[in-house]
Every structure is written in C-alpha cells, then in structure tokens.
CSV table of C-alpha atoms in Angstrom, one decimal:
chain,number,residue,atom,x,y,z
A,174,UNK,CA,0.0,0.0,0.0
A,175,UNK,CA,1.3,3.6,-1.0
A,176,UNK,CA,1.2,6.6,0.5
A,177,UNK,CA,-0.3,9.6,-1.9
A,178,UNK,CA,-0.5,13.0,-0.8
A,179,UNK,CA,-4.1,13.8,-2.8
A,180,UNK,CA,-4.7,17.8,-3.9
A,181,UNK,CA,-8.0,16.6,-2.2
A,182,UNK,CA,-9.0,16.6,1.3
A,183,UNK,CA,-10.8,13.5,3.4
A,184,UNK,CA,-13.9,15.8,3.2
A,185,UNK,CA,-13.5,17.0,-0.4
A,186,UNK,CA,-12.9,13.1,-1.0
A,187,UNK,CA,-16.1,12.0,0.5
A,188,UNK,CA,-18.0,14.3,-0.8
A,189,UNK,CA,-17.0,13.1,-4.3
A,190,UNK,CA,-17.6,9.5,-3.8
A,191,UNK,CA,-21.4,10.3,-2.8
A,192,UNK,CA,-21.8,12.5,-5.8
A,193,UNK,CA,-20.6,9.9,-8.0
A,194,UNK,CA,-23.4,7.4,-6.4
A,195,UNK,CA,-25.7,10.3,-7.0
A,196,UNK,CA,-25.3,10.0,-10.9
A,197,UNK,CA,-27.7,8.9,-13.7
A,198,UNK,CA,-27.3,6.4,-16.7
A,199,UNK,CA,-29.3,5.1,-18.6
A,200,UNK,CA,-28.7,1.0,-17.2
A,201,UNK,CA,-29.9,-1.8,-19.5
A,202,UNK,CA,-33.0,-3.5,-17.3
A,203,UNK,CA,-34.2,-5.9,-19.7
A,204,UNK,CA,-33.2,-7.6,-23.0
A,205,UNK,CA,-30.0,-8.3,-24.7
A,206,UNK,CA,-28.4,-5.6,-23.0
A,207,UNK,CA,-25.2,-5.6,-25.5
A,208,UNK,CA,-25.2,-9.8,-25.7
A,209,UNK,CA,-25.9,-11.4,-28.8
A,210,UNK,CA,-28.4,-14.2,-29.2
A,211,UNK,CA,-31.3,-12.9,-27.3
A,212,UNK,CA,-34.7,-13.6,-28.4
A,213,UNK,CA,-36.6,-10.0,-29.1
A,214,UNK,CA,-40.8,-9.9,-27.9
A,215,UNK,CA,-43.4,-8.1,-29.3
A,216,UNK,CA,-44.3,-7.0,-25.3
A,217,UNK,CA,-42.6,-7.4,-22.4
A,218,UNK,CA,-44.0,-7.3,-19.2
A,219,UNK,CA,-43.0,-4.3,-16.8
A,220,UNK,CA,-42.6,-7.1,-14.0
A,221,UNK,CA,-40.0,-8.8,-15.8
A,222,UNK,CA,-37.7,-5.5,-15.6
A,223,UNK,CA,-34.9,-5.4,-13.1
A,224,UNK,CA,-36.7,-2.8,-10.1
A,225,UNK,CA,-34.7,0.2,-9.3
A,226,UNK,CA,-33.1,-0.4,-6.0
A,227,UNK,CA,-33.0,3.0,-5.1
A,228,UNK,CA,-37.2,3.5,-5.3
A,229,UNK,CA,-38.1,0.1,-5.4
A,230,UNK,CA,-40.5,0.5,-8.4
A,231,UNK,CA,-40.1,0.4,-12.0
A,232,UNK,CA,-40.9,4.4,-13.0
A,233,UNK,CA,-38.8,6.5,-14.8
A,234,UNK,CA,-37.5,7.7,-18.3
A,235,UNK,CA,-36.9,4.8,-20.6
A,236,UNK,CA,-34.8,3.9,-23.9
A,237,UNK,CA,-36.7,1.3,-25.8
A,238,UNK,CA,-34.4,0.0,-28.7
A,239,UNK,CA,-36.8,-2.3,-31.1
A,240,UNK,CA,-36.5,-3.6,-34.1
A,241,UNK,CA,-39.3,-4.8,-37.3
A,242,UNK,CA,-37.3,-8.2,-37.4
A,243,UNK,CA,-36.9,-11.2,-33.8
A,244,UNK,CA,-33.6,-11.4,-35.2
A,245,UNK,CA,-30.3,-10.4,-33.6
A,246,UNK,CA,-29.5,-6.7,-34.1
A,247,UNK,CA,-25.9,-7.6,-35.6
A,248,UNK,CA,-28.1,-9.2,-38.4
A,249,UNK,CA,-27.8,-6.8,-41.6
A,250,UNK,CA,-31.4,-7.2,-42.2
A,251,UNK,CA,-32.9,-5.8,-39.4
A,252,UNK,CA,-33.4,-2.3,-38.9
A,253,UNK,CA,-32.7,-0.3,-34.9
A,254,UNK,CA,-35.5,2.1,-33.7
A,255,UNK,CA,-34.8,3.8,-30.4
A,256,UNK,CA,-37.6,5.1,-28.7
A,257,UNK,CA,-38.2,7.2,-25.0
A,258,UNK,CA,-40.7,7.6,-22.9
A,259,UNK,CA,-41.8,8.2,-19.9
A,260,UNK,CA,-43.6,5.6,-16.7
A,261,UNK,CA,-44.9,7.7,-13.8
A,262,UNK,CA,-47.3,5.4,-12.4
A,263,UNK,CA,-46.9,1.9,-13.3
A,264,UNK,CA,-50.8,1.4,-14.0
A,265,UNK,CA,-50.9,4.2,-16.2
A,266,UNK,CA,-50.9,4.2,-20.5
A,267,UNK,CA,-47.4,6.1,-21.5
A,268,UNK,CA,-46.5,7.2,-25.2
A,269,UNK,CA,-43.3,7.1,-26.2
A,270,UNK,CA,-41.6,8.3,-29.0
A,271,UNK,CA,-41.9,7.6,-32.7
A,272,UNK,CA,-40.3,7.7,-35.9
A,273,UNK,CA,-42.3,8.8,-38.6
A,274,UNK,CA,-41.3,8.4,-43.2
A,275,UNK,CA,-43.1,8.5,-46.0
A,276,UNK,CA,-42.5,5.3,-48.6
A,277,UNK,CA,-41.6,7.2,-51.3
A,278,UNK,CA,-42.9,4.6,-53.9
A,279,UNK,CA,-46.2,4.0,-52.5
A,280,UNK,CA,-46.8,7.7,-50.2
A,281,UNK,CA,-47.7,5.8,-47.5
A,282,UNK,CA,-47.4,7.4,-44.1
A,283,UNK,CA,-45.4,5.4,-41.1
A,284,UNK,CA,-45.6,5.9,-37.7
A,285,UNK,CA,-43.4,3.2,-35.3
A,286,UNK,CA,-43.2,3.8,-32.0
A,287,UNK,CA,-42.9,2.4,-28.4
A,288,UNK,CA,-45.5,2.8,-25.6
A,289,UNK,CA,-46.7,1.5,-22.7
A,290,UNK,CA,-50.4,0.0,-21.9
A,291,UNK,CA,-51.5,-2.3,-19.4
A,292,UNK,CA,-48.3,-3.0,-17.8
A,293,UNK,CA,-46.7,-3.9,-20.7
A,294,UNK,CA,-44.1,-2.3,-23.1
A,295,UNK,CA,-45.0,-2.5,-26.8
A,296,UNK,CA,-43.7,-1.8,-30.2
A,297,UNK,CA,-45.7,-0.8,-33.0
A,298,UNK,CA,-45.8,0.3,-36.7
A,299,UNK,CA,-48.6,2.4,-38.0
A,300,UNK,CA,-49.0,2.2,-41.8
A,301,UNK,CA,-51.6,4.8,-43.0
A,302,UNK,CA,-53.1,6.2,-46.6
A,303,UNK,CA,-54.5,9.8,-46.9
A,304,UNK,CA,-57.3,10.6,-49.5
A,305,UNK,CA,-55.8,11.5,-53.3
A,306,UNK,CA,-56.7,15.2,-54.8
A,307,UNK,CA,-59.2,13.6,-56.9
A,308,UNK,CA,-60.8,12.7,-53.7
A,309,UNK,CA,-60.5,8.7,-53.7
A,310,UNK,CA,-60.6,7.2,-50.8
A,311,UNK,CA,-57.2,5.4,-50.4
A,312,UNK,CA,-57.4,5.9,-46.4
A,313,UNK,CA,-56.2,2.8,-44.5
A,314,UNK,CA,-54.0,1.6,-41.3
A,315,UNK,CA,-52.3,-1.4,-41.3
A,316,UNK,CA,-51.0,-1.7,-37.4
A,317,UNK,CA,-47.8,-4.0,-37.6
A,318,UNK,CA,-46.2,-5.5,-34.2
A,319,UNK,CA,-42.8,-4.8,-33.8
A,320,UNK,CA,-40.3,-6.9,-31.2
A,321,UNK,CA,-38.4,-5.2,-28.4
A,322,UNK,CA,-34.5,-6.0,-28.2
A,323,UNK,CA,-33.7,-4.0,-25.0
A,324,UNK,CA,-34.9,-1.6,-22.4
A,325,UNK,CA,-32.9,0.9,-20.7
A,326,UNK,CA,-34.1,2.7,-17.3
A,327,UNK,CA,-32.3,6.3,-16.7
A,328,UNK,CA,-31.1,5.4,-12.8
A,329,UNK,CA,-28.7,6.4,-10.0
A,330,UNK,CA,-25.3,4.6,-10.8
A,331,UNK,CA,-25.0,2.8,-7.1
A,332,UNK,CA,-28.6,1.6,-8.0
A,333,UNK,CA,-27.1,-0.5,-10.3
A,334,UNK,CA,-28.5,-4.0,-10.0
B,145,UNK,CA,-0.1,15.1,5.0
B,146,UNK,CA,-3.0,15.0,7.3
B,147,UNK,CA,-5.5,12.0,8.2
B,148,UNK,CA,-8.8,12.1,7.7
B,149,UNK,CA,-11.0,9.3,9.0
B,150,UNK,CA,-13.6,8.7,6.1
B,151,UNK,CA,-17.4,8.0,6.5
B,152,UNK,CA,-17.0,5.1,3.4
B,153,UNK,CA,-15.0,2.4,3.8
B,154,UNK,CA,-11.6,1.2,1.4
B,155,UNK,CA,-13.8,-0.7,-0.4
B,156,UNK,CA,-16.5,2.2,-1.0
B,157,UNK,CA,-14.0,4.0,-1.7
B,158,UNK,CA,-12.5,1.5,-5.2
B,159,UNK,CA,-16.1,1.2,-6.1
B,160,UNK,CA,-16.3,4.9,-6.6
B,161,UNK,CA,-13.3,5.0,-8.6
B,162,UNK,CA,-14.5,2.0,-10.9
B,163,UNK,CA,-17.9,3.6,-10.9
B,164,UNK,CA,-16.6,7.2,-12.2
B,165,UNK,CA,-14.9,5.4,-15.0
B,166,UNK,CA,-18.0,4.0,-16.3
B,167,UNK,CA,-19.9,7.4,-16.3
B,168,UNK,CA,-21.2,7.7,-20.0
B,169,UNK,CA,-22.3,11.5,-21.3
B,170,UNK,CA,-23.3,13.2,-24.5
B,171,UNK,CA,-19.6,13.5,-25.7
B,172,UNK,CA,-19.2,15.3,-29.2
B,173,UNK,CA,-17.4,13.0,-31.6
B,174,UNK,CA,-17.9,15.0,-34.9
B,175,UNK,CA,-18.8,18.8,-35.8
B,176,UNK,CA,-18.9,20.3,-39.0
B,177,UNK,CA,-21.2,21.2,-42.6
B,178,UNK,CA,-22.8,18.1,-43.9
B,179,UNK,CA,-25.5,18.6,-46.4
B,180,UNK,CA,-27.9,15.3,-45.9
B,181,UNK,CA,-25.4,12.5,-45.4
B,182,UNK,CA,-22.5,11.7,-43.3
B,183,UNK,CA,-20.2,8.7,-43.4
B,184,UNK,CA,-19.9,6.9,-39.8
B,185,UNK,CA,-16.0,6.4,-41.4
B,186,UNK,CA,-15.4,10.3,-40.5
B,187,UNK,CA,-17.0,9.9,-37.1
B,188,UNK,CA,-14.7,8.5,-33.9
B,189,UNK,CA,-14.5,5.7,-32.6
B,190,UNK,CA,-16.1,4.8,-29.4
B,191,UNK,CA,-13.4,3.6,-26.5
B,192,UNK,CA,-16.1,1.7,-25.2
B,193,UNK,CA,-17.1,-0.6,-27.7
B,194,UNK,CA,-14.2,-0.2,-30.3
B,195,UNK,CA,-16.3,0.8,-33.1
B,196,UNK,CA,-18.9,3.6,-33.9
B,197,UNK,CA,-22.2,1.7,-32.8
B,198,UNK,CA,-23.7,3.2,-29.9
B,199,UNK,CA,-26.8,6.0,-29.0
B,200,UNK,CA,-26.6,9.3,-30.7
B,201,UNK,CA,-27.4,12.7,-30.3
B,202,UNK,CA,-27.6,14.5,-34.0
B,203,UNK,CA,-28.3,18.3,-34.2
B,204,UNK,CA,-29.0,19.4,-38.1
B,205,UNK,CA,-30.3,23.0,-39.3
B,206,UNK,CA,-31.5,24.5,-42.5
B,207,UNK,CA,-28.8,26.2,-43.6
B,208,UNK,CA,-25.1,26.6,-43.0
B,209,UNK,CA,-25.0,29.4,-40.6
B,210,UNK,CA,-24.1,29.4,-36.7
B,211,UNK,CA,-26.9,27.3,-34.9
B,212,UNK,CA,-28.3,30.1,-32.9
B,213,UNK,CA,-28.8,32.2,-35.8
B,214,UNK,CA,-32.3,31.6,-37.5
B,215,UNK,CA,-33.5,33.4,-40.7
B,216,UNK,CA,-36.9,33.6,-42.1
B,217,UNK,CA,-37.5,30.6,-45.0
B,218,UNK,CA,-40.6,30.3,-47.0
B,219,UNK,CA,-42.0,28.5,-44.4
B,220,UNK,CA,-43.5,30.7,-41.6
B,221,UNK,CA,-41.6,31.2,-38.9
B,222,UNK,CA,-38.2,29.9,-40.5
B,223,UNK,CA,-36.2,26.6,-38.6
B,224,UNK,CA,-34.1,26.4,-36.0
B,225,UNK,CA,-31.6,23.8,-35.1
B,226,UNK,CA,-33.4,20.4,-35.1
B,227,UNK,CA,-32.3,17.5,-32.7
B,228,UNK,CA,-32.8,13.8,-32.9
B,229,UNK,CA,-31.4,10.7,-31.4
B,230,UNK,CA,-30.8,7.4,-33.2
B,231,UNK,CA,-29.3,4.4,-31.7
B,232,UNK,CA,-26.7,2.1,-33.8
B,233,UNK,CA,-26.5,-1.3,-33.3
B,234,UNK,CA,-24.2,-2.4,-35.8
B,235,UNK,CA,-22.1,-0.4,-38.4
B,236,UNK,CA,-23.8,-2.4,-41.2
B,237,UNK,CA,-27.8,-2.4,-40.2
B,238,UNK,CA,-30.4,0.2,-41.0
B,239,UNK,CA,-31.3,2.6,-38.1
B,240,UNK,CA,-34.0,4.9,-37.7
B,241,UNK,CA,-34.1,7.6,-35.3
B,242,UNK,CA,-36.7,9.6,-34.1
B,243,UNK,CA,-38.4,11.7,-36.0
B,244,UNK,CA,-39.7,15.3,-35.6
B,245,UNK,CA,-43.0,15.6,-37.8
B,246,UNK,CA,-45.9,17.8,-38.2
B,247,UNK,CA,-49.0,18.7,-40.5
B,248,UNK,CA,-48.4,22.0,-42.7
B,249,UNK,CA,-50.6,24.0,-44.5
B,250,UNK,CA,-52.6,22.6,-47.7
B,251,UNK,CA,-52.5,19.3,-46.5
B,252,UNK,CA,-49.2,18.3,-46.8
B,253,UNK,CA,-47.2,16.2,-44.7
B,254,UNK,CA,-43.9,17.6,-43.2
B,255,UNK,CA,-41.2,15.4,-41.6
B,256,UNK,CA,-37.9,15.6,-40.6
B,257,UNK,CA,-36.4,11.9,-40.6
B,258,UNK,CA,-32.9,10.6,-39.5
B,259,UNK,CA,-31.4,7.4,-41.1
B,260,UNK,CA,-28.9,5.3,-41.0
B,261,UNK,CA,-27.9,2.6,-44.1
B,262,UNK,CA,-25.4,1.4,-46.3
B,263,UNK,CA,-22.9,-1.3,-45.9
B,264,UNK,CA,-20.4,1.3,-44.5
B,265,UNK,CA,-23.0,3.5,-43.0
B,266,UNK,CA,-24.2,6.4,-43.4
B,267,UNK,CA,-26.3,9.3,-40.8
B,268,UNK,CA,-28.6,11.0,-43.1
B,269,UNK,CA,-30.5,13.8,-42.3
B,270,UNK,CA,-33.2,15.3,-44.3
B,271,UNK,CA,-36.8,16.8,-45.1
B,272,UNK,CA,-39.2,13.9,-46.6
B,273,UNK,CA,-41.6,16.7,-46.8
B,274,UNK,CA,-43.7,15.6,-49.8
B,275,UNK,CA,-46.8,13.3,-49.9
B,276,UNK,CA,-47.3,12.4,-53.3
B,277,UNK,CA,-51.1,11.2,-53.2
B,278,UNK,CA,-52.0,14.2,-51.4
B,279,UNK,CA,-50.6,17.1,-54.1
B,280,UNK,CA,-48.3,16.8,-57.1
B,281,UNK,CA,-44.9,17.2,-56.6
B,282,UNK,CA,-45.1,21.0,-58.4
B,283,UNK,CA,-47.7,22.0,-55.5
B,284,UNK,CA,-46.2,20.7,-52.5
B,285,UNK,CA,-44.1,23.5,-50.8
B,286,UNK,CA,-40.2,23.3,-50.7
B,287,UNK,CA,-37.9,25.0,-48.2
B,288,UNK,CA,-35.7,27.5,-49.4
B,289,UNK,CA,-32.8,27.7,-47.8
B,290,UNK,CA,-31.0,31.1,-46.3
B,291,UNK,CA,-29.0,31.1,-49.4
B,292,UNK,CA,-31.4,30.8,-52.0
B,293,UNK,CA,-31.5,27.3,-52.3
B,294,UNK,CA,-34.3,24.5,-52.4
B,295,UNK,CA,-33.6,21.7,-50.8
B,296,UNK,CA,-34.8,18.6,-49.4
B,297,UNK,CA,-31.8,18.0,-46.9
B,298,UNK,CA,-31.0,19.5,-44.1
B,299,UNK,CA,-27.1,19.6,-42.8
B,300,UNK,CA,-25.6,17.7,-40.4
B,301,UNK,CA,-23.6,20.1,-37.6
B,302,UNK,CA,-23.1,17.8,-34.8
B,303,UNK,CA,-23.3,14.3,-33.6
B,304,UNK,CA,-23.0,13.2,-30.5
B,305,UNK,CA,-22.5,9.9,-28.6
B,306,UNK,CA,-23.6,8.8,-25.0
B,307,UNK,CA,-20.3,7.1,-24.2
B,308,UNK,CA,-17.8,7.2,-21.5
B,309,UNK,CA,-15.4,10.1,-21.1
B,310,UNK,CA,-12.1,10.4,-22.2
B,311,UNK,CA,-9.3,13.2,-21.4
B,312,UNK,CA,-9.8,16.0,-23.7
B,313,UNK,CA,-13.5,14.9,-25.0
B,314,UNK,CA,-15.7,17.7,-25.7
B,315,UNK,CA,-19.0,17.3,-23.2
C-alpha cells in the first residue's frame, strides 16, 4: 500500500464518492443488453424488468431499442429504432416516441413507435393512406407489431442492479 | 499530510473509482457542414465498444449558418436547429431515429427523418416533406434555404455519442 498525498482533502474526497453514487445512466434493465443471441418480444412485461433499487419500483425515463425483425440486431437485415418515454405510475398508458417516413414509392405514411399499456411495453408500426386530390378514398391503417430488443431505465449509478 | 477518518469504507472507496470510469455522457465525436449525409468512417470511434455503434445525439439545421442564428424561410416562422437521437447497433444495419413531424398547410405532410444505411453506413438527415397522393410534386411547398437554395436536406452540424469520457473529449 502507497502513501499519496491527494490535492483533495478526506472531506472533499467523501463528498466526491457520494456525488458519483448520486449520478444517472441510462442501465440496460431488460433484454440483450449488449449480448448477442437474445430472443426480441413483441411485449414485455414491466414485472419482468430489473426494479430500481434506489425506489423500489419500476418508474422512470426509458430507452426502448426495437427492431421490425426477432432477429439479432448484428443481423444486416434488421433495422434499430430507439424510442423514450416516460412511466410515472406503473398502471398508467405512456407514449413514447416515434419515428415517422413516407415510402416514397407508394406515399404511405409510417408511424413506429414504443409505448406502454396495461403493464406492458410494446412496439408498433402504423401504416396509414390519406385521401388523393381527386378525392378517392385510399385511407387505410395497417397496425404492424414490432419486437423489443432491450430496455434501458435512466437510474442512480449505485442503484445499479 | 494530514488523516482524515472517512465515513465510506476502502472498499467504497475503489467502487467509486470503478464507478466514475464508467460514467457515459453526451460526448461530441464529430462537428462540421454536412449537407444530408454523413459517413460513420469520418466519425470517432467509441473507446467503449471499439467501433462507432452506440446512442446518438444528432443536431442538423436549414442552412449553413451558426446554430443560434435563424433566418426567415418560405416556411412561416423559419427553422431552427433540429435535434434527434438514433441508436446504432451495428455499423452495417439500417437505423432509424426519431423523427420530428408535423402537419403544414394545404395538406401536406412535413417530416424531418434521420437514417442510417449502407454497408459502410451512413447518418442521413433530411426533409421527406412531400406526400405524393396528397398534391403533385409541383404544389407541395419546398424549403428554401438562407442562401437561396431549395432543398430537401437538411445539414448535419453535430453528432454526438452517450459514451464514457475520455481526457480532452468535448462534453
């Protein structure tokens, strides 16, 4: 063991080891969480999420990474959507959100996007036709379920699980 | 020297250390003028992972000109800076990123889009402002740029990536 004579004092030292337990990250709480080989879901329970030790519950802001394809991300055919949203009362609906194109072969409108509903997170596409000038009726939505890959909670760093 | 009985213990104490090293932030990896497209090849690499996958933090604009500075476009009210995140799996995938969109005038569809592609990737940035079964393409607005310029792209000015920290890292 080595003696070091720190530009820091005991106090100054302390201080900075609780601040740093006082910082926020956005910790992987379900899903592949970086590994390879994990199998996506179109919903995924909020009970199944690691609890933040520091409160005990699941609330908070979330990162929802999802995907049109149950295939690993690494996969060149499958495309990454991130989405974020927002739990404040577990038994609540919360919208996350989306990423909206237009196809430009076909001018259909879509709308993916992540939200939460009755305790359970969900991925979605929304395919939707307007009306032409001419005034045919080409209006239609196709909804499309997407699969979940991983869920990030934004968290105290010592509340790591 | 002076001693200074602590409230953590030694072992607190190394956690702390190891913990501060894994603190990730917005850290700017690229700046600059890219009109529509950027190759990932011109962006850092992350520390962390070794390549350039990873959760970022794009800021795009209209126009050229410093981000705080806004002039008046053909559509009312001019635009801003524009900010959008996108998250990159793999170097090789297609990503989308979020999206900022709203309903204009005459019907029209406006959208501001992020996207990733390409076998070497690329973060693209752009207007996909027309919908062509609502008016023909010669009817649906454009956006004219400060400099005189329609354009369907908007330029890229900064990317950033939630990553750890490294000496000299702009955050």
């Amino acid at each position: 063991m080595a003696d070091y004579n720190s530009p820091w004092t005991g106090l100054e030292i302390d201080q900075g080891v609780y601040d740093i337990g006082r910082v926020k990250n956005f910790m992987c709480v379900w899903g592949a969480c970086g590994e390879e080989n994990f199998l996506p879901s179109t919903c995924v329970s909020v009970n199944l999420l690691k609890k933040n030790p520091e409160t005990g519950s699941n609330l908070g802001i979330y990162l929802v990474v999802y995907s049109d394809l149950n295939v690993n991300l690494n996969n060149n055919t499958a495309t990454t959507n991130v989405g974020i949203l927002i739990i404040t009362n577990e038994s609540q609906h919360a919208g996350g959100s989306s990423t909206t194109w237009i196809n430009d072969a076909t001018g259909q409108i879509h709308t993916a996007f992540v939200h939460y509903e009755g305790h359970q997170f969900k991925a979605v596409n929304h395919i939707q036709e307007l009306r032409d000038r001419t005034g045919n009726v080409i209006e239609d939505t196709i909804k499309e379920e997407w699969y979940i890959h991983s869920i990030y909670r934004y968290q105290n760093l010592q509340a790591t699980p | 020297m002076s001693s200074y009985s602590s409230q953590f213990t030694g072992l607190e104490l190394e956690e702390a250390i190891d913990q501060a090293t894994k603190i990730k932030q917005w850290v700017k990896v690229w700046e600059g003028v890219a009109l529509g497209s950027l190759n990932l090849k011109e962006i850092k690499i992350n520390p962390d992972t070794n390549d350039r996958v990873g959760l970022y933090k794009v800021i795009g604009k209209h126009d050229a000109l410093p981000l705080d500075y806004v002039v008046p476009t053909n559509h009312k009210g001019g635009f801003g800076a524009v900010i959008n995140f996108i998250e990159l799996r793999s170097e090789k995938n297609h990503s989308m990123g979020t999206s900022t969109s709203w309903i204009a005038e005459m019907n029209n569809v406006g959208i501001t889009s992020l996207d990733v592609n390409g076998i070497d990737g690329t973060i693209n940035l752009s207007w996909s402002q027309e919908n062509p079964r609502v008016l023909p393409p010669e009817e649906t607005p454009k956006f004219e740029g400060a400099d005189g310029v329609v354009r369907t792209d908007l330029y890229i000015r900064e990317l950033w990536r939630y990553q750890t920290v490294q000496p000299g890292d702009k955050i």
